[in-house]
Short mmCIF file of C-alpha atoms and ligand atoms in Angstrom, two decimals:
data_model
loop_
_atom_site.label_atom_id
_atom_site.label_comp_id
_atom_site.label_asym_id
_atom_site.label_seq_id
_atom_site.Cartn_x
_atom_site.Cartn_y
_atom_site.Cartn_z
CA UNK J 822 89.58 189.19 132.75
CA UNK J 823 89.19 192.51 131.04
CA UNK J 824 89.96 192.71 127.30
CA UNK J 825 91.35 195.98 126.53
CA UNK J 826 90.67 197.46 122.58
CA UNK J 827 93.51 196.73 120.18
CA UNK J 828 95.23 200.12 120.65
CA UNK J 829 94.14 201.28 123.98
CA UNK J 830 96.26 203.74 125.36
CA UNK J 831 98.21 203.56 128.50
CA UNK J 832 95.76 206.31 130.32
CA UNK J 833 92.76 204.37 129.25
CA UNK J 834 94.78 201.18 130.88
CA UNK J 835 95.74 203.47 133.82
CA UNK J 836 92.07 204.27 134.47
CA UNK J 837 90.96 200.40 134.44
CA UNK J 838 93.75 199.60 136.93
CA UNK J 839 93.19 202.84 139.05
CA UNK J 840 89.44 201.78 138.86
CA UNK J 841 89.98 198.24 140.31
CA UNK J 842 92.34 198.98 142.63
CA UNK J 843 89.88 201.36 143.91
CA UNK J 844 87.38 198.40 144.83
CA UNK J 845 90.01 197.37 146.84
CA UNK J 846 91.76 194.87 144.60
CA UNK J 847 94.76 193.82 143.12
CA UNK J 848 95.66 193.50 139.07
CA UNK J 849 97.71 191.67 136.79
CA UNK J 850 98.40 193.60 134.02
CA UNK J 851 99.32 191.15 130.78
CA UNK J 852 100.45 193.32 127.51
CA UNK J 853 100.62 190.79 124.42
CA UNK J 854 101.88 192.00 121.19
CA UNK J 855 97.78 192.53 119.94
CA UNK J 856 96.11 193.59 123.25
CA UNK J 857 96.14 194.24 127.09
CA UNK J 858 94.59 192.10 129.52
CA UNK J 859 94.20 192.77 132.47
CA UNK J 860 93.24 190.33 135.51
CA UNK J 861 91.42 191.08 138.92
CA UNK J 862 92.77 189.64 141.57
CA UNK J 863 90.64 188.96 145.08
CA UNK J 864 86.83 188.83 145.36
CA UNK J 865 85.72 189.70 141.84
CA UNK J 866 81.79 190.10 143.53
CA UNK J 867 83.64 193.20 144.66
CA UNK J 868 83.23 194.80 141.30
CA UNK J 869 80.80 194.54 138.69
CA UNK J 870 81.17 193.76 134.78
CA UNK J 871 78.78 195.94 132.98
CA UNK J 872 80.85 198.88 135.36
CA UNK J 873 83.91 198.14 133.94
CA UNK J 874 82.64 197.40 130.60
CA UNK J 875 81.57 200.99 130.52
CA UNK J 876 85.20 202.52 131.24
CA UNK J 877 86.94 203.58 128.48
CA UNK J 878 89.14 201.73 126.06
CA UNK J 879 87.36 198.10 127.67
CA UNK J 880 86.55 195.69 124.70
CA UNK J 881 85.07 192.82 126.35
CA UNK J 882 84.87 191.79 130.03
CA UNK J 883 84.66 187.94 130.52
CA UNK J 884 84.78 185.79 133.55
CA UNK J 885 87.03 182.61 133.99
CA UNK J 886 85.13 179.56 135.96
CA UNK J 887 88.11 177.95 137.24
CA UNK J 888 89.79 179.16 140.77
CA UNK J 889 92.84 179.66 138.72
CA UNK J 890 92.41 182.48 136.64
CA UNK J 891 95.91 184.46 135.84
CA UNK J 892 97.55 180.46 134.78
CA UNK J 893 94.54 179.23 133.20
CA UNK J 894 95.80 178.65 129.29
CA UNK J 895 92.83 180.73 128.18
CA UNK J 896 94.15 184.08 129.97
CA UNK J 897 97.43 183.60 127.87
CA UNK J 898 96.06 183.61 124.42
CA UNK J 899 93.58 186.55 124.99
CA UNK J 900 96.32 188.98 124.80
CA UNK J 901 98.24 187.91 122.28
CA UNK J 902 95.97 185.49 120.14
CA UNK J 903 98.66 182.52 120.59
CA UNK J 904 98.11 179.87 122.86
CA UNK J 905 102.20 179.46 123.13
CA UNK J 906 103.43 177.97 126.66
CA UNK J 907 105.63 179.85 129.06
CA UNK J 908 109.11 179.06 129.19
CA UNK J 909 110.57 179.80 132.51
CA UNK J 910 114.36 180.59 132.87
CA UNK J 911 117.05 179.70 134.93
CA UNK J 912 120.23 181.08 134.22
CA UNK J 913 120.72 179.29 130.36
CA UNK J 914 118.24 176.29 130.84
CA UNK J 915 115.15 177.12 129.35
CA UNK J 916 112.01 174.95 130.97
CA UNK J 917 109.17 174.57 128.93
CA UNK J 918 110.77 174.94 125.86
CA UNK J 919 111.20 172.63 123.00
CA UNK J 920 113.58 170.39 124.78
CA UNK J 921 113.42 168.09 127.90
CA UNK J 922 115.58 169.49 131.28
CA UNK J 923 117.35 167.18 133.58
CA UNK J 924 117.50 168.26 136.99
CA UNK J 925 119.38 166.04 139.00
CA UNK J 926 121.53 165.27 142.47
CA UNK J 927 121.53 163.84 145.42
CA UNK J 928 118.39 163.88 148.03
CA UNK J 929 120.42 165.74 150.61
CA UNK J 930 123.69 167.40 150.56
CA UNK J 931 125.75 165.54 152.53
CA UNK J 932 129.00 167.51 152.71
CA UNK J 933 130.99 169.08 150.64
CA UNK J 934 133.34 166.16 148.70
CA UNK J 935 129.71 164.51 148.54
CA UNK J 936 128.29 167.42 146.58
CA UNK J 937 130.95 167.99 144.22
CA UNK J 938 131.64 164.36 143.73
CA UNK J 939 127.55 164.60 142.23
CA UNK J 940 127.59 167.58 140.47
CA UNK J 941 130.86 166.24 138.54
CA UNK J 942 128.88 162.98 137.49
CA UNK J 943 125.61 164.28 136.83
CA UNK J 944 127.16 167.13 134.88
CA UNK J 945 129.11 164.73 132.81
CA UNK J 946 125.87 162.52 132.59
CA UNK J 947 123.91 165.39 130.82
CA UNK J 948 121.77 166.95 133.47
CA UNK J 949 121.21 170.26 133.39
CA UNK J 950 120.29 171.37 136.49
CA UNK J 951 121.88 170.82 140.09
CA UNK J 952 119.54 169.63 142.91
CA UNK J 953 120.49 169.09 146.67
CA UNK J 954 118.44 169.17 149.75
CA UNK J 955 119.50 171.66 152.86
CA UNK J 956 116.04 171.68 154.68
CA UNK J 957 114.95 168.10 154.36
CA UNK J 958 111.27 167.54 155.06
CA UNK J 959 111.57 164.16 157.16
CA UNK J 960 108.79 162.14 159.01
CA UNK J 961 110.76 161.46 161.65
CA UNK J 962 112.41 164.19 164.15
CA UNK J 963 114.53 161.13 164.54
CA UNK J 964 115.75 160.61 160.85
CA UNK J 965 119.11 163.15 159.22
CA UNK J 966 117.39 166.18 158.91
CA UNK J 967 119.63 167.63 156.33
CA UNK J 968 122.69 170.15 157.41
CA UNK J 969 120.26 172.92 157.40
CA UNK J 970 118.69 172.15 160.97
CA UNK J 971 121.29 174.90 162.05
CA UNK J 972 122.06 178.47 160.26
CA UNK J 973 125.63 177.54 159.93
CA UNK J 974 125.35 174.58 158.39
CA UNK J 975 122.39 175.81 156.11
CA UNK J 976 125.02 178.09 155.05
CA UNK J 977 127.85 176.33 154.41
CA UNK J 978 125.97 173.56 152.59
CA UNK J 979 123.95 176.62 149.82
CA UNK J 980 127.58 177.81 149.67
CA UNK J 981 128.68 174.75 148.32
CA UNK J 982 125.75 174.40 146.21
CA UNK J 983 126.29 177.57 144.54
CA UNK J 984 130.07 176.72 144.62
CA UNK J 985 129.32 173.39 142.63
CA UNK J 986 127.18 175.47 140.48
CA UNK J 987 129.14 178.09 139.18
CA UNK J 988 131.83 175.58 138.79
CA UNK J 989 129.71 173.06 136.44
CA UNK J 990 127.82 175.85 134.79
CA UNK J 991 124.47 174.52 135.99
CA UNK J 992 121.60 176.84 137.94
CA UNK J 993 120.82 175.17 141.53
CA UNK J 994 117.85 174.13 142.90
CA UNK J 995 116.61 173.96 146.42
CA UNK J 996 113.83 173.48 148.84
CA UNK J 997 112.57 175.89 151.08
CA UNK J 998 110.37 174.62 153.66
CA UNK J 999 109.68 177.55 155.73
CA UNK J 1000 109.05 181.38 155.40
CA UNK J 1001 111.99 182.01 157.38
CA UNK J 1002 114.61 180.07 154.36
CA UNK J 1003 113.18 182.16 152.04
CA UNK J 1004 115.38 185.10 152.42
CA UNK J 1005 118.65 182.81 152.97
CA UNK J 1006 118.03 180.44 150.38
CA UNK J 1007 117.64 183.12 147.48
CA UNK J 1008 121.07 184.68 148.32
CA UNK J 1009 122.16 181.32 147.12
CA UNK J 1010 119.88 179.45 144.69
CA UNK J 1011 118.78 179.66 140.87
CA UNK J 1012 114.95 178.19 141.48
CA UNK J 1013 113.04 177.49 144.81
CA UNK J 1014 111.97 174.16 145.39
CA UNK J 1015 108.62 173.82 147.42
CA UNK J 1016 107.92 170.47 148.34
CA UNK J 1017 105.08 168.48 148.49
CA UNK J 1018 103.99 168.65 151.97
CA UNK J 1019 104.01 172.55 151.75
CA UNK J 1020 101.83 172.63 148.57
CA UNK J 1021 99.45 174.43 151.00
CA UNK J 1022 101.33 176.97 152.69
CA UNK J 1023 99.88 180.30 151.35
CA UNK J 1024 102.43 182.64 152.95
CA UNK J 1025 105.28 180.28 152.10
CA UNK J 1026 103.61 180.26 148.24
CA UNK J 1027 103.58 184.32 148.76
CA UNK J 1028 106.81 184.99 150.27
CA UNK J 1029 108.72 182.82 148.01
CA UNK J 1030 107.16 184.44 144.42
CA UNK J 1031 108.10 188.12 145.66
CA UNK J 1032 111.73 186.63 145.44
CA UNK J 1033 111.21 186.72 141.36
CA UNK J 1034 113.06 183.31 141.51
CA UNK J 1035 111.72 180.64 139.48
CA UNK J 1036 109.71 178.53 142.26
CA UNK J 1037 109.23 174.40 141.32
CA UNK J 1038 105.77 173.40 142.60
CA UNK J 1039 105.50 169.86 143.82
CA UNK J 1040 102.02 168.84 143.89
CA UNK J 1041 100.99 167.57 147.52
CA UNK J 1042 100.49 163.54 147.50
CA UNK J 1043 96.79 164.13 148.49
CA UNK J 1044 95.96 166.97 146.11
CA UNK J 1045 93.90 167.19 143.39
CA UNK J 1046 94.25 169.16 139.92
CA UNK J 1047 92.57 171.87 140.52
CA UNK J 1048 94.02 172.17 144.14
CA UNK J 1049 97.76 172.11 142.79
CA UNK J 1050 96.92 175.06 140.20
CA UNK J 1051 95.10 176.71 142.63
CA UNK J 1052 97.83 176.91 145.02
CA UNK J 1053 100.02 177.95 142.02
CA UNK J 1054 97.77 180.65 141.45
CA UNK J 1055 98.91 182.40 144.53
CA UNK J 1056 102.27 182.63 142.99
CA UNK J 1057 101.34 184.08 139.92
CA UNK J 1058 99.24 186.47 141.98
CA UNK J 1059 101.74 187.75 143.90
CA UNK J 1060 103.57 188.39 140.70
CA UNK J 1061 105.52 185.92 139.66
CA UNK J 1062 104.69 183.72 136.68
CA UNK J 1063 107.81 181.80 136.45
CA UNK J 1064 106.44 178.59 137.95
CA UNK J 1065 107.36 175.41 137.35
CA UNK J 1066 104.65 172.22 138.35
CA UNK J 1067 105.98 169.37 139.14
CA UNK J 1068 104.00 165.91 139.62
CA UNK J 1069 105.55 163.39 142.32
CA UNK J 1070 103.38 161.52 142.79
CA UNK J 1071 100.11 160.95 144.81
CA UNK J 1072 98.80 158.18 147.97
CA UNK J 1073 98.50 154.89 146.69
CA UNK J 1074 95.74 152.58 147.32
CA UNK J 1075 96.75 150.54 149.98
CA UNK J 1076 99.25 152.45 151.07
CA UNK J 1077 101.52 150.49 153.80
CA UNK J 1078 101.57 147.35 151.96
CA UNK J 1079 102.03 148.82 148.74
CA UNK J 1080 104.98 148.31 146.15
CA UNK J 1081 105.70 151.52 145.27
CA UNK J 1082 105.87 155.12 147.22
CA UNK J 1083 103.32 156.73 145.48
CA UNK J 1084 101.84 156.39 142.62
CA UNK J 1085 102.54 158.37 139.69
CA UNK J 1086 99.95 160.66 138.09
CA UNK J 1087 100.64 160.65 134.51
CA UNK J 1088 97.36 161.58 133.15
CA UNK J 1089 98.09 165.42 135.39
CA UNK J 1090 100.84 166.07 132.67
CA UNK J 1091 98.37 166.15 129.60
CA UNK J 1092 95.47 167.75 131.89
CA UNK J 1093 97.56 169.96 133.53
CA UNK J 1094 98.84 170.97 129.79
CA UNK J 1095 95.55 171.71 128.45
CA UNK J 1096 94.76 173.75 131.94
CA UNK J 1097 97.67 175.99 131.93
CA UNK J 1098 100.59 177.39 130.05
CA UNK J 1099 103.32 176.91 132.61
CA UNK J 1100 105.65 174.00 132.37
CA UNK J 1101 104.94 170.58 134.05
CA UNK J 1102 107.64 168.21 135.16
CA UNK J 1103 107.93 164.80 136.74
CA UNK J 1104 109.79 163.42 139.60
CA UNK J 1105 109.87 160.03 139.12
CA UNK J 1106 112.24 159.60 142.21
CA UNK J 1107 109.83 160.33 145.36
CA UNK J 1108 106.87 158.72 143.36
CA UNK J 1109 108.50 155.27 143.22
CA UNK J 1110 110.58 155.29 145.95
CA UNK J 1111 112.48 152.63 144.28
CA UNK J 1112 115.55 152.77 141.93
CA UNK J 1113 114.40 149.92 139.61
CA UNK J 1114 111.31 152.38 138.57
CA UNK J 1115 112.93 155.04 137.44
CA UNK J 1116 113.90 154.73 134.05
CA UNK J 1117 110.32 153.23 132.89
CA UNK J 1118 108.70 156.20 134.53
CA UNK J 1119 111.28 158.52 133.21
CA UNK J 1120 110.49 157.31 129.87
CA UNK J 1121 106.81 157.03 130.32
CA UNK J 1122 106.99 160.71 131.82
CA UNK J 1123 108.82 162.24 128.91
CA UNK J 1124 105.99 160.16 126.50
CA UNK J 1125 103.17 162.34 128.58
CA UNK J 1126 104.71 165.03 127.56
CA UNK J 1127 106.30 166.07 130.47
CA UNK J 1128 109.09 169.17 129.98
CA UNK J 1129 111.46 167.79 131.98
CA UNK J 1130 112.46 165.24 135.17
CA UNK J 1131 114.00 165.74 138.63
CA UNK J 1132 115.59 162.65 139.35
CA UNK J 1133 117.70 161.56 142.48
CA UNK J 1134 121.46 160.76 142.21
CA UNK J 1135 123.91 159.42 144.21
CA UNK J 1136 127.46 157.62 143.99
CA UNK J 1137 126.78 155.26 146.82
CA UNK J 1138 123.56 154.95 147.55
CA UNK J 1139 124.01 152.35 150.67
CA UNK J 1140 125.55 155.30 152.26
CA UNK J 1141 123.26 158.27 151.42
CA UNK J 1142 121.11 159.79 154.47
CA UNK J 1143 118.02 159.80 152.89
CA UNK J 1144 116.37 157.91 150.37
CA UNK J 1145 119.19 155.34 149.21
CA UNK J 1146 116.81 153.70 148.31
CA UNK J 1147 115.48 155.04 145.14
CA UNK J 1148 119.18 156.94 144.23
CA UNK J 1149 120.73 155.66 140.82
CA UNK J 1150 123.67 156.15 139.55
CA UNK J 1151 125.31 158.75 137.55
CA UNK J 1152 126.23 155.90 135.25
CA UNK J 1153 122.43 155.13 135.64
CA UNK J 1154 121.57 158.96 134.79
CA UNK J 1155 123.75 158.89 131.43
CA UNK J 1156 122.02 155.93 130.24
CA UNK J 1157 118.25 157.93 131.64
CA UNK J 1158 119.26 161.01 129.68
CA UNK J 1159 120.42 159.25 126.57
CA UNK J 1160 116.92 157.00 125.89
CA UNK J 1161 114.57 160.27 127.22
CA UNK J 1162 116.34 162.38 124.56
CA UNK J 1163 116.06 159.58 121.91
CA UNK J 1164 112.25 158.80 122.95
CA UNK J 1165 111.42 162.75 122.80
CA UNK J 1166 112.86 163.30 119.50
CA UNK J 1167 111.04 160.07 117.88
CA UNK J 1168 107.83 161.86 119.57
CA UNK J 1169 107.85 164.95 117.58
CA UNK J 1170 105.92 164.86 115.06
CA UNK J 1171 102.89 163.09 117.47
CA UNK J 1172 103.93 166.18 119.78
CA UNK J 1173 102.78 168.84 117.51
CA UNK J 1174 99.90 166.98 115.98
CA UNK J 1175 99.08 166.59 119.92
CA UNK J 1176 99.85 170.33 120.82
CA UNK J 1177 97.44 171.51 118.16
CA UNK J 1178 95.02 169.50 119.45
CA UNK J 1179 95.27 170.79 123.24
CA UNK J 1180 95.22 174.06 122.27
CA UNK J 1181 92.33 174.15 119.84
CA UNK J 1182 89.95 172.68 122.41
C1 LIG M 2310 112.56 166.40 147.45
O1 LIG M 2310 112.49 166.60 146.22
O2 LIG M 2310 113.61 166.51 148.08
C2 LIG M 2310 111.34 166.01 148.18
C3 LIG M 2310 111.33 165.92 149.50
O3 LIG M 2310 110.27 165.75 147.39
P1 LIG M 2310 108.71 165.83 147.76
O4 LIG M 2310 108.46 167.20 148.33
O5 LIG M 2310 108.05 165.61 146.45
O6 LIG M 2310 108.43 164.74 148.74
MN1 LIG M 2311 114.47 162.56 148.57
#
């Protein structure tokens, strides 16, 4: 991270850049109210510190340990002295900000009456945010595969996403499992869901950030902290900061005769917190895998601190393609909203006694 002088001009900025680019990397250029920073971004042996410390207009040149450099909470309050927390923004809903966001629908869209059916519920339920599946990552080759296994039914089914949308006034989220949805899916979608199996995929990470969309992270169910930043550094690096985590869960011990999906990392949200200014959520859906979980983890989510929950929805959930199992109802979802709202706003004052505390240390 190079610390530019309070004041530096834009030449003397210019210069740094030109200079690093020059070495044959990339920048991130951050300009705070108080100062510039700039990051490096590639194989900072490349370059050395006491060279750019000598360029003009450099204050300070100062290396970050961790593999995630342009999230890491320290690069955020160098240029501006506050340690505030990014709020990423999709359409009105604000994520990240003072107040917990619902995102909720069903695991796949199933057709269209099925869709809007959802999105009227949830809507009237108080989520904020629409979800539905198109590309359904599935175990099985043998299991519904969502209606995007062919372009004209990925179409038609992110058409009526959008449609339900616009119509309930809520941004729409959904995944991308591929480098080849990327282009389709942003014609139609608010924020780009990456699931947890392609935590990992670099070029699918890459591809999707040069979109500007929002992207929601899902940690992979075998990853660890530093692995799920990591991989969310190659968002921010490609120049998008607008990155929402999202914790779903990771492989429980004894996995086959276990009672739950997954099991629920709550400790990430506080450690992922002090780590990083972006905004963590919590699906509490995929991590249980069980219906009668997901208000206690919702609640116990929203306690950690998370900024918001994905949670799936569904009207009938003996009928739905994928995951009945763990769908609640919109009545279900009312109820979910009402006592996370009433739980977060009893947790305030802890909150910013709390917040103080992460961002002091
Ligand atoms: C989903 O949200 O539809 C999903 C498949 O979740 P995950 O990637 O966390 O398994
Ligand atoms: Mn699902």
């Amino acid at each position: 991270m190079i610390i530019m002088r309070k004041g530096a001009t834009e030449e003397e900025v210019t210069g740094v850049v030109n200079d690093i680019k020059k070495h044959g990397l990339g920048v991130d250029v951050s300009k705070g109210e108080i100062r510039t920073v700039i990051g490096i971004i590639g194989d900072e042996t490349k370059i050395s510190a006491t060279h750019l410390e000598t360029l003009p207009g450099v204050k300070e040149v100062r290396l970050v340990e961790t593999p995630y450099k342009l999230i890491n909470r320290e690069y955020s309050t160098l240029f501006d002295g506050k340690t505030e927390s990014r709020v990423v923004k999709a359409g009105k809903i604000r994520i990240g900000a003072d107040e917990p966001v619902f995102i909720a629908g069903p695991c796949a869209i199933e057709g269209k009456q099925q869709l809007m059916q959802i999105a009227t519920e949830v809507k009237a339920a108080g989520a904020h945010i629409l979800r539905g599946g198109v590309f359904k990552p599935r175990t099985s080759v043998h299991s519904f595969q969502g209606l995007g296994s062919n372009i004209e039914g990925a179409r038609q089914a992110l058409g009526w996403l959008r449609e339900a949308g616009d119509k309930y006034d809520m941004p729409v989220i959904t995944e991308i499992r591929g480098e080849s949805h990327v282009d389709l899916v942003k014609e139609y979608a608010d924020i780009l869901q990456i699931g947890s199996r392609n935590m990992y995929d670099q070029d699918l990470l890459i591809a999707a950030a040069k979109t500007r969309k929002p992207i929601l992270l899902k940690r992979h169910f075998g990853a660890s902290i530093e692995e799920f930043l990591s991989f969310a550094e190659y968002i921010a690096a490609s120049g998008n900061k607008d990155i929402i985590l999202c914790e779903r869960g990771i492989v429980p011990i004894g996995k086959g005769k276990s009672y739950t999906r997954y099991t629920l990392d709550l400790q990430a949200i506080p450690v992922v917190q002090k780590e990083t200014y972006l905004p963590i959520i919590v699906d509490p859906s995929h991590a249980a895998g069980r219906r009668d979980l997901i208000m206690t983890m919702s609640m116990a989510a929203i306690a950690a601190g998370a900024s918001g929950l994905e949670i799936e929805v569904h009207y009938n959930a003996k009928e739905a393609k994928c995951d009945g199992q763990q769908m609640i109802t919109s009545n279900e979802l009312g109820k979910l909203i009402e006592q996370c709202k009433a739980l977060h706003q009893s947790l305030s004052l802890f909150r910013k006694e709390n917040r103080a505390a992460t961002c002091i240390n």
